[in-house]
C-alpha positions as YAML, in Angstrom:
chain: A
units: angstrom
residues:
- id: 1
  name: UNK
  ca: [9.61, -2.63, -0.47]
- id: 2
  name: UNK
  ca: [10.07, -2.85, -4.01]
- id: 3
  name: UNK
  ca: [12.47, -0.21, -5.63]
- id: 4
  name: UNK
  ca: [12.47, 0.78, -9.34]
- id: 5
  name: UNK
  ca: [16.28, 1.97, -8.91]
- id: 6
  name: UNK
  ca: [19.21, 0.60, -7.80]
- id: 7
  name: UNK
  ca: [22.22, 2.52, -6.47]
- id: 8
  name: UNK
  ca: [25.63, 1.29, -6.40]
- id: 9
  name: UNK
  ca: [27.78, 2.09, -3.53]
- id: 10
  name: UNK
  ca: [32.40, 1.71, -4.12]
- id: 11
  name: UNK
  ca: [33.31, 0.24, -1.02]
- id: 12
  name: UNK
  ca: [36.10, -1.88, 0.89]
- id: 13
  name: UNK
  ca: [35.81, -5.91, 0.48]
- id: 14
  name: UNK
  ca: [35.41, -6.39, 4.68]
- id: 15
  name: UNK
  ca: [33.01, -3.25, 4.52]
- id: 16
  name: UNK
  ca: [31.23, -4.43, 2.62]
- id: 17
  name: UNK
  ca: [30.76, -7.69, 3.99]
- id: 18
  name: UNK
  ca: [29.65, -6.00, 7.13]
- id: 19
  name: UNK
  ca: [27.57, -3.94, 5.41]
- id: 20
  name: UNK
  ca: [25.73, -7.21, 3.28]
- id: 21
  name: UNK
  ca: [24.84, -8.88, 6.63]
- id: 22
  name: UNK
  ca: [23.16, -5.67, 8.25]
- id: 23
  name: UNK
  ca: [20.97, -5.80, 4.69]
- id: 24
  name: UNK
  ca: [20.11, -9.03, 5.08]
- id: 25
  name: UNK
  ca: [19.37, -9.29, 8.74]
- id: 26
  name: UNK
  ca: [17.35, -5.89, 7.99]
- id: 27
  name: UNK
  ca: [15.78, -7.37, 5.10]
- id: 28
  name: UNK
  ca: [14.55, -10.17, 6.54]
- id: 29
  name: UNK
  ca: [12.69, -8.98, 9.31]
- id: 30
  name: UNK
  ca: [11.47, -4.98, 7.67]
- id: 31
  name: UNK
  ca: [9.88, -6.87, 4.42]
- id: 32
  name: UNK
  ca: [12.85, -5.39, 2.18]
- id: 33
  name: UNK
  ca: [12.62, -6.33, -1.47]
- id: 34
  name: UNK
  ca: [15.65, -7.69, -3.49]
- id: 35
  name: UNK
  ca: [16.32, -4.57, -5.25]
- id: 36
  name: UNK
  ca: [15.40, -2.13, -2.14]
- id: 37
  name: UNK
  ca: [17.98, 0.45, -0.10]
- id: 38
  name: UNK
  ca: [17.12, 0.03, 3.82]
- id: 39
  name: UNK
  ca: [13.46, 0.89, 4.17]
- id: 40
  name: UNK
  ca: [12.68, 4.06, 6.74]
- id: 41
  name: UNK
  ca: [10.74, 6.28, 8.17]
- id: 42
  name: UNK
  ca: [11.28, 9.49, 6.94]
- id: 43
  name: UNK
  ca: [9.55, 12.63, 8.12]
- id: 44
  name: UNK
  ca: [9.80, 15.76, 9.07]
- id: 45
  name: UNK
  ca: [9.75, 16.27, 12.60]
- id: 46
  name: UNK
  ca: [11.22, 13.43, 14.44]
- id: 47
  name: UNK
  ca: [11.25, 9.84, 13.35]
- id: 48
  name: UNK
  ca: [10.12, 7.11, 15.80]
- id: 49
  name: UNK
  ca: [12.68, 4.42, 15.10]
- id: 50
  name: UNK
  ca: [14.77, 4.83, 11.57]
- id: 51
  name: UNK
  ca: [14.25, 8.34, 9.98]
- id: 52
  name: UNK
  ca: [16.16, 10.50, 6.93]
- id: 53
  name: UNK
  ca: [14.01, 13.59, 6.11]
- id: 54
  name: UNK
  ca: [14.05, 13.58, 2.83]
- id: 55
  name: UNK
  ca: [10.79, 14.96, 0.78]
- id: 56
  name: UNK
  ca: [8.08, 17.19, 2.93]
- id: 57
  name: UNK
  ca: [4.92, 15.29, 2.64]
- id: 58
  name: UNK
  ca: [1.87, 16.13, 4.41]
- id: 59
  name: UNK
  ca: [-1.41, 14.14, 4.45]
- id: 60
  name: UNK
  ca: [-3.41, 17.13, 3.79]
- id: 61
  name: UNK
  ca: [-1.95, 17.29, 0.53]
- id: 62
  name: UNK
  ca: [-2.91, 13.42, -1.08]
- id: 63
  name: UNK
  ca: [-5.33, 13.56, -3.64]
- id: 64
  name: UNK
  ca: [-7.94, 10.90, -1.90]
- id: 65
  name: UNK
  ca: [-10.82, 11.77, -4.40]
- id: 66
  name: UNK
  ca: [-12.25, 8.21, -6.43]
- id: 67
  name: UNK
  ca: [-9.98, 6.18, -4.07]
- id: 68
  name: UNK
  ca: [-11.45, 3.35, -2.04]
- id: 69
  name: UNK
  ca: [-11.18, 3.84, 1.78]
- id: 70
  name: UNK
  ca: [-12.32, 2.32, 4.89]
- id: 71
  name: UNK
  ca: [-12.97, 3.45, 8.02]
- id: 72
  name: UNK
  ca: [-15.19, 6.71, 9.38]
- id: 73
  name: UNK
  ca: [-15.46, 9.15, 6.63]
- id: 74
  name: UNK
  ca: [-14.88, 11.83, 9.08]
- id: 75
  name: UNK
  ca: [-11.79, 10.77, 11.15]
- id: 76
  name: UNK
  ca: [-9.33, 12.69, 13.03]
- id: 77
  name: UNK
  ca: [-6.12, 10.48, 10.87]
- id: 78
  name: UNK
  ca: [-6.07, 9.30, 7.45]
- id: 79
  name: UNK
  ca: [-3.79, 7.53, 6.06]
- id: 80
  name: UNK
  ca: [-2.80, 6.94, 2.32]
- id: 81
  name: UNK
  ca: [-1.58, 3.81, 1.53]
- id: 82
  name: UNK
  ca: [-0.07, 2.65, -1.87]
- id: 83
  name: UNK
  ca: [0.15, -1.02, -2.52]
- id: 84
  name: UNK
  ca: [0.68, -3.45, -5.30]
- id: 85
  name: UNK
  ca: [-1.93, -6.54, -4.94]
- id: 86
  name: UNK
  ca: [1.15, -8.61, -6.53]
- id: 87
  name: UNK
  ca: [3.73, -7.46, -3.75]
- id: 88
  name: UNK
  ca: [4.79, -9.95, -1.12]
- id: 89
  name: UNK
  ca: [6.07, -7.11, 1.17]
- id: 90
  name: UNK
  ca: [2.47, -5.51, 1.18]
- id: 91
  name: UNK
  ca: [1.05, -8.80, 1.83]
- id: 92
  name: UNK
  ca: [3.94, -9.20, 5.15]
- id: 93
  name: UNK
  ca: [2.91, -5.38, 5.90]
- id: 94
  name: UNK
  ca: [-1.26, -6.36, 5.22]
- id: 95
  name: UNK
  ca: [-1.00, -9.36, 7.69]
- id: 96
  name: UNK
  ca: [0.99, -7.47, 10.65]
- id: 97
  name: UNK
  ca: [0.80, -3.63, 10.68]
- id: 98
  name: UNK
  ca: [-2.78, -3.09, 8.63]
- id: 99
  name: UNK
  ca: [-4.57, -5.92, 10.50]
- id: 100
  name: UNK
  ca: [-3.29, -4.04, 13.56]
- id: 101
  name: UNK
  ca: [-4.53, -0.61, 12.56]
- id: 102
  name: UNK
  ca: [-7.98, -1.74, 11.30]
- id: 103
  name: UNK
  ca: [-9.12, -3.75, 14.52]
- id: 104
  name: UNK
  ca: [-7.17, -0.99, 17.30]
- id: 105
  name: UNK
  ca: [-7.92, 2.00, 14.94]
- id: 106
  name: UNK
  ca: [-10.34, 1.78, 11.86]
- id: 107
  name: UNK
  ca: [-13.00, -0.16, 13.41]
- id: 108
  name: UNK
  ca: [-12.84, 1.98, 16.57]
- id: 109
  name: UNK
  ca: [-13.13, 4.95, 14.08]
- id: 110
  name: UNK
  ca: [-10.50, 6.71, 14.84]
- id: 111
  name: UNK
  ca: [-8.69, 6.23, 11.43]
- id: 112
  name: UNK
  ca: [-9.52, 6.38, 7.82]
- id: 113
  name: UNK
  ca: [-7.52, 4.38, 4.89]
- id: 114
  name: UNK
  ca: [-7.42, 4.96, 1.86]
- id: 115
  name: UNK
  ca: [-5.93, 3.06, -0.94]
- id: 116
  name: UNK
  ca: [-3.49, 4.23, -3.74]
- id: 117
  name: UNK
  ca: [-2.33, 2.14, -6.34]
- id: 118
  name: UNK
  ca: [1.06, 1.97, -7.12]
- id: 119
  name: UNK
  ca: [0.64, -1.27, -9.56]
- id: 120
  name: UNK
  ca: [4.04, -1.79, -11.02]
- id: 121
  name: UNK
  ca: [4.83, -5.50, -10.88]
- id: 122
  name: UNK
  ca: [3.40, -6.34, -14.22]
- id: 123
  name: UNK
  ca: [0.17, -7.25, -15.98]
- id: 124
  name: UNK
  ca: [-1.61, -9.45, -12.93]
- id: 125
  name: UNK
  ca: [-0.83, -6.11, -11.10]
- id: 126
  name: UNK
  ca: [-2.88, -3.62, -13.72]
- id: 127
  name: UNK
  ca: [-5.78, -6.29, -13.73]
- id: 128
  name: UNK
  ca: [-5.99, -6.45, -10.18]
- id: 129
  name: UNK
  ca: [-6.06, -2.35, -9.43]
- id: 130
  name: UNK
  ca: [-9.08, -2.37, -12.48]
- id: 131
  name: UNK
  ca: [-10.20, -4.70, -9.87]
- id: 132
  name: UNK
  ca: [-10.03, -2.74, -7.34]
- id: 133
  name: UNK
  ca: [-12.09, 0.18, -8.70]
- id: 134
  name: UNK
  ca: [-14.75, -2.03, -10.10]
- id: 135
  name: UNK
  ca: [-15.29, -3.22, -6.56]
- id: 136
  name: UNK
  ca: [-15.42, -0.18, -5.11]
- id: 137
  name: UNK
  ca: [-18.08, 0.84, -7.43]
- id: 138
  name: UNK
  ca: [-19.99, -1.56, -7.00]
- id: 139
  name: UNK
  ca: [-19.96, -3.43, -3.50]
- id: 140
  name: UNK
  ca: [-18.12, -0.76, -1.29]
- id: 141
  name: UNK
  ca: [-19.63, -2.60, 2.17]
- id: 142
  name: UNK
  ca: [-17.33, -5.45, 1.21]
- id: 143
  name: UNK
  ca: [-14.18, -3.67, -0.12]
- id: 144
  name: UNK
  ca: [-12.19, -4.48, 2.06]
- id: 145
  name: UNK
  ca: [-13.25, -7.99, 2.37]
- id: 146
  name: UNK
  ca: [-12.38, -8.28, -0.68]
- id: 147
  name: UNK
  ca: [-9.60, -6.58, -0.60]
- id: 148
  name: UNK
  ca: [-7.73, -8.66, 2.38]
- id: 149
  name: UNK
  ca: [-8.98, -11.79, 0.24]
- id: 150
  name: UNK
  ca: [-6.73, -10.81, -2.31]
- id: 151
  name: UNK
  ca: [-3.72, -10.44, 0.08]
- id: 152
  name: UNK
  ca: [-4.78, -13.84, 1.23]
- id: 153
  name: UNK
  ca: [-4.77, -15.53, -2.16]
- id: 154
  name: UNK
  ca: [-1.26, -14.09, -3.28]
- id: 155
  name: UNK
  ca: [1.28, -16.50, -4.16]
- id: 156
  name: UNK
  ca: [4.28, -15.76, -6.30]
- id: 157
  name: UNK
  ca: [4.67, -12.60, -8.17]
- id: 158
  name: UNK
  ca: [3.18, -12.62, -12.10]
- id: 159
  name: UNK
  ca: [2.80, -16.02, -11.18]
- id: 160
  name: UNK
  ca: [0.13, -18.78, -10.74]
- id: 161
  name: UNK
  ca: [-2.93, -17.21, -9.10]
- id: 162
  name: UNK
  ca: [-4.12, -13.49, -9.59]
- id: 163
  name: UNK
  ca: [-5.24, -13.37, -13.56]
- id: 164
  name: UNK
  ca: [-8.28, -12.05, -14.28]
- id: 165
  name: UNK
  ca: [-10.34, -14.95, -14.47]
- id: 166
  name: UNK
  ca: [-8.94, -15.79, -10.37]
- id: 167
  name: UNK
  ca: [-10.01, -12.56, -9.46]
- id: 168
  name: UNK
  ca: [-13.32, -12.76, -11.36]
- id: 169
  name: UNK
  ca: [-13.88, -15.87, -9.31]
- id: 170
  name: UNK
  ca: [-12.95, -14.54, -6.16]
- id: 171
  name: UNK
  ca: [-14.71, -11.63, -6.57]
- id: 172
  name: UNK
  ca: [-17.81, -14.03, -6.89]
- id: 173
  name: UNK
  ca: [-16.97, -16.35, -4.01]
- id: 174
  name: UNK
  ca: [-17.72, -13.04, -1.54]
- id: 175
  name: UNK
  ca: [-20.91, -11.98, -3.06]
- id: 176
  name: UNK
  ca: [-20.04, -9.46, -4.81]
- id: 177
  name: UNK
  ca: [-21.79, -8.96, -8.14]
- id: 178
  name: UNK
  ca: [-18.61, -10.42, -10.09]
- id: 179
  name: UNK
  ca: [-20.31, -10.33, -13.93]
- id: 180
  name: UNK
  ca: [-20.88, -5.89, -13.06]
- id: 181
  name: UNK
  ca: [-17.71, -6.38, -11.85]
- id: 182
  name: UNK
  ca: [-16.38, -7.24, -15.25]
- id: 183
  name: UNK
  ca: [-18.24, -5.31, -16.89]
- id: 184
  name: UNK
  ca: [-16.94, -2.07, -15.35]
- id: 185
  name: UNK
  ca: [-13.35, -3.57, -15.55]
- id: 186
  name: UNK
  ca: [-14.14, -3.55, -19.78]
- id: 187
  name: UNK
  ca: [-16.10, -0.46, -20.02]
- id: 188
  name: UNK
  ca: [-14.28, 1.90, -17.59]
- id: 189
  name: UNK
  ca: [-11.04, 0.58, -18.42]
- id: 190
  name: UNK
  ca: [-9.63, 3.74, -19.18]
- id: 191
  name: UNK
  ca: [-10.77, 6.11, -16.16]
- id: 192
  name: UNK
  ca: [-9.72, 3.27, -13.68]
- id: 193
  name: UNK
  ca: [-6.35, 3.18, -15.63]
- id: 194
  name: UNK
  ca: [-6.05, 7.36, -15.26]
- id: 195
  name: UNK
  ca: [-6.70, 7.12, -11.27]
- id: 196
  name: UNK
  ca: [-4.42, 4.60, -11.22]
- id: 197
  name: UNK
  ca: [-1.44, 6.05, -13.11]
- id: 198
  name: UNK
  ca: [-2.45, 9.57, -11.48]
- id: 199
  name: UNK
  ca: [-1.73, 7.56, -7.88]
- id: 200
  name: UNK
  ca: [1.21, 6.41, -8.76]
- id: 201
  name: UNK
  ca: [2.25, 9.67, -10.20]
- id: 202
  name: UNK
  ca: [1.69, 11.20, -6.95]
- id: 203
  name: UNK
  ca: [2.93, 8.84, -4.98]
- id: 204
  name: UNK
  ca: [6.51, 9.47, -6.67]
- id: 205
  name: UNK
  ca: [6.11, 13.10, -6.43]
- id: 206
  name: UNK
  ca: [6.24, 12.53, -2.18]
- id: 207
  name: UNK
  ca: [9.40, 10.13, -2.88]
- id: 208
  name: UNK
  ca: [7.45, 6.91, -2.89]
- id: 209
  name: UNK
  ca: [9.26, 4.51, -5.13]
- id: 210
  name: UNK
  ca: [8.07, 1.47, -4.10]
- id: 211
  name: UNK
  ca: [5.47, -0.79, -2.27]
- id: 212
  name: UNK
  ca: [4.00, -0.60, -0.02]
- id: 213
  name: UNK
  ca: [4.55, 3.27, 1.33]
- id: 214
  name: UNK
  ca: [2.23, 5.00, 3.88]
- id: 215
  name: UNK
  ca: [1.40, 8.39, 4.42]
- id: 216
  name: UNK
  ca: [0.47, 9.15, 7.97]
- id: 217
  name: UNK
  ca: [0.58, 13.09, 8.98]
- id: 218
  name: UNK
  ca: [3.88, 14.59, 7.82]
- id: 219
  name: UNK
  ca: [5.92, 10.94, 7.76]
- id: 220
  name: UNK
  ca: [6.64, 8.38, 5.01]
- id: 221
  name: UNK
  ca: [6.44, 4.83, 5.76]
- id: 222
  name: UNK
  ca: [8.44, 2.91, 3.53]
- id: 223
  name: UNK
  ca: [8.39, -0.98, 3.27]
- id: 224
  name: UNK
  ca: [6.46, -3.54, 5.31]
- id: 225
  name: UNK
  ca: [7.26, -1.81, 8.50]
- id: 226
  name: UNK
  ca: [6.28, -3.06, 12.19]
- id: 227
  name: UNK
  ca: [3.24, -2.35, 13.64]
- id: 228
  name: UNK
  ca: [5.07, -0.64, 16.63]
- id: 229
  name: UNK
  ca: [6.31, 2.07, 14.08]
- id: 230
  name: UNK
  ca: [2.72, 2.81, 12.46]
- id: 231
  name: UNK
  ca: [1.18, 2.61, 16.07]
- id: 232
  name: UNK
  ca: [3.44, 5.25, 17.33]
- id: 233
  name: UNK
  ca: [2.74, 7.81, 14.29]
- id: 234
  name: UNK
  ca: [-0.89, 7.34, 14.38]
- id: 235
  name: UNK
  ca: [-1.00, 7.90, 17.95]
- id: 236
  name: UNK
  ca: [0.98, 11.14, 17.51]
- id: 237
  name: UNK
  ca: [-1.19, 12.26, 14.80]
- id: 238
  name: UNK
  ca: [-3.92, 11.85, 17.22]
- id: 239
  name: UNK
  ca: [-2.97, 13.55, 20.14]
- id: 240
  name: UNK
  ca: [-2.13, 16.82, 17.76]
- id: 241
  name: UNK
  ca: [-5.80, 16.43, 16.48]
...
């Protein structure tokens, strides 16, 4: 998960050695970014694996109005989900915990996502979440078709592929009227750009600092966490509904 802060911790030379390979093993296998603390789950009732109850955050509360979404308009969990198309640790959490949820949860229509931006990373990140709207607008069937394509193309951050004229192209390659694409992505430049700073806005107001974080009930999921850990919230959420 990317982190826009970094705290600095005093500690003991062999602590601290200790301490650097618990980060790193963590790192490795949670999708931590280089400038991340240890990512969690934090909530407000009792965590399934790693919890600190930080913020109270409830569902019911997210703002989901103009934001793409998938999934049965009417079902019994929703989850919000900011993400940064340029991310690496969305595209980790993307290929493992979201493919999981959409075929054992969305598609069975038990679940509803919808998508927050929290674009951060930098000008190929901006482009892509006018993108995103522009999309929505104007081929919702294949929104998220398009929007695992994306994942799919990623490559380095700010880097290589994901400039406008990639995504143009892309865009194109699924069918999806890419020149009203563009044109929205020129004309509308400014609303998409208030929904998108108004996500992010919220997003930090629940203590989301980074990418990608997940709102599921009353719990935060921060960083490219396991499937297991999403699984076990959702089904929660589920039996309470």
């Amino acid at each position: 998960m990317e982190k826009e802060q970094k705290k600095e911790n005093k500690i003991s030379a062999p602590t601290a050695i200790i301490v650097a390979g618990i980060i790193i093993a963590g790192g490795l296998y949670l999708g931590l970014s280089k400038n991340s603390t240890n990512p969690k789950v934090e909530v407000n009732n009792q965590a399934p694996d790693i919890a600190t109850q930080q913020k109270t955050v409830d569902i019911t509360k997210v703002n989901i109005k103009d934001n793409p979404f998938i999934g049965n308009p009417n079902a019994k969990v929703t989850i919000a989900y900011w993400s940064d198309y340029q991310c690496p640790f969305c595209k980790r959490f993307e290929e493992d915990a979201m493919a999981q949820v959409v075929k054992d949860y969305v598609e069975t229509g038990k679940v509803k996502v919808v998508f927050k931006d929290f674009s951060f990373l930098g000008p190929d990140s901006q482009t892509a979440g006018l993108a995103e709207h522009a999309v929505w607008e104007v081929a919702p069937d294949k929104f998220y078709l398009w929007h695992k394509a994306m994942y799919d193309k990623q490559d380095r951050e700010n880097a290589d592929w994901g400039n406008k004229a990639d995504i143009i192209t892309l865009t194109k390659s699924l069918g999806i009227d890419s020149v009203k694409v563009e044109q929205l992505m020129n004309s509308k430049s400014d609303i998409y750009q208030k929904i998108m700073d108004s996500d992010r806005e919220e997003g930090s107001s629940f203590g989301i600092n980074g990418t990608p974080g997940t709102i599921i009930g009353k719990n935060i999921v921060s960083g490219a966490q396991p499937y297991s850990v999403v699984k076990q919230l959702i089904d929660s959420e589920l039996q309470i509904k």
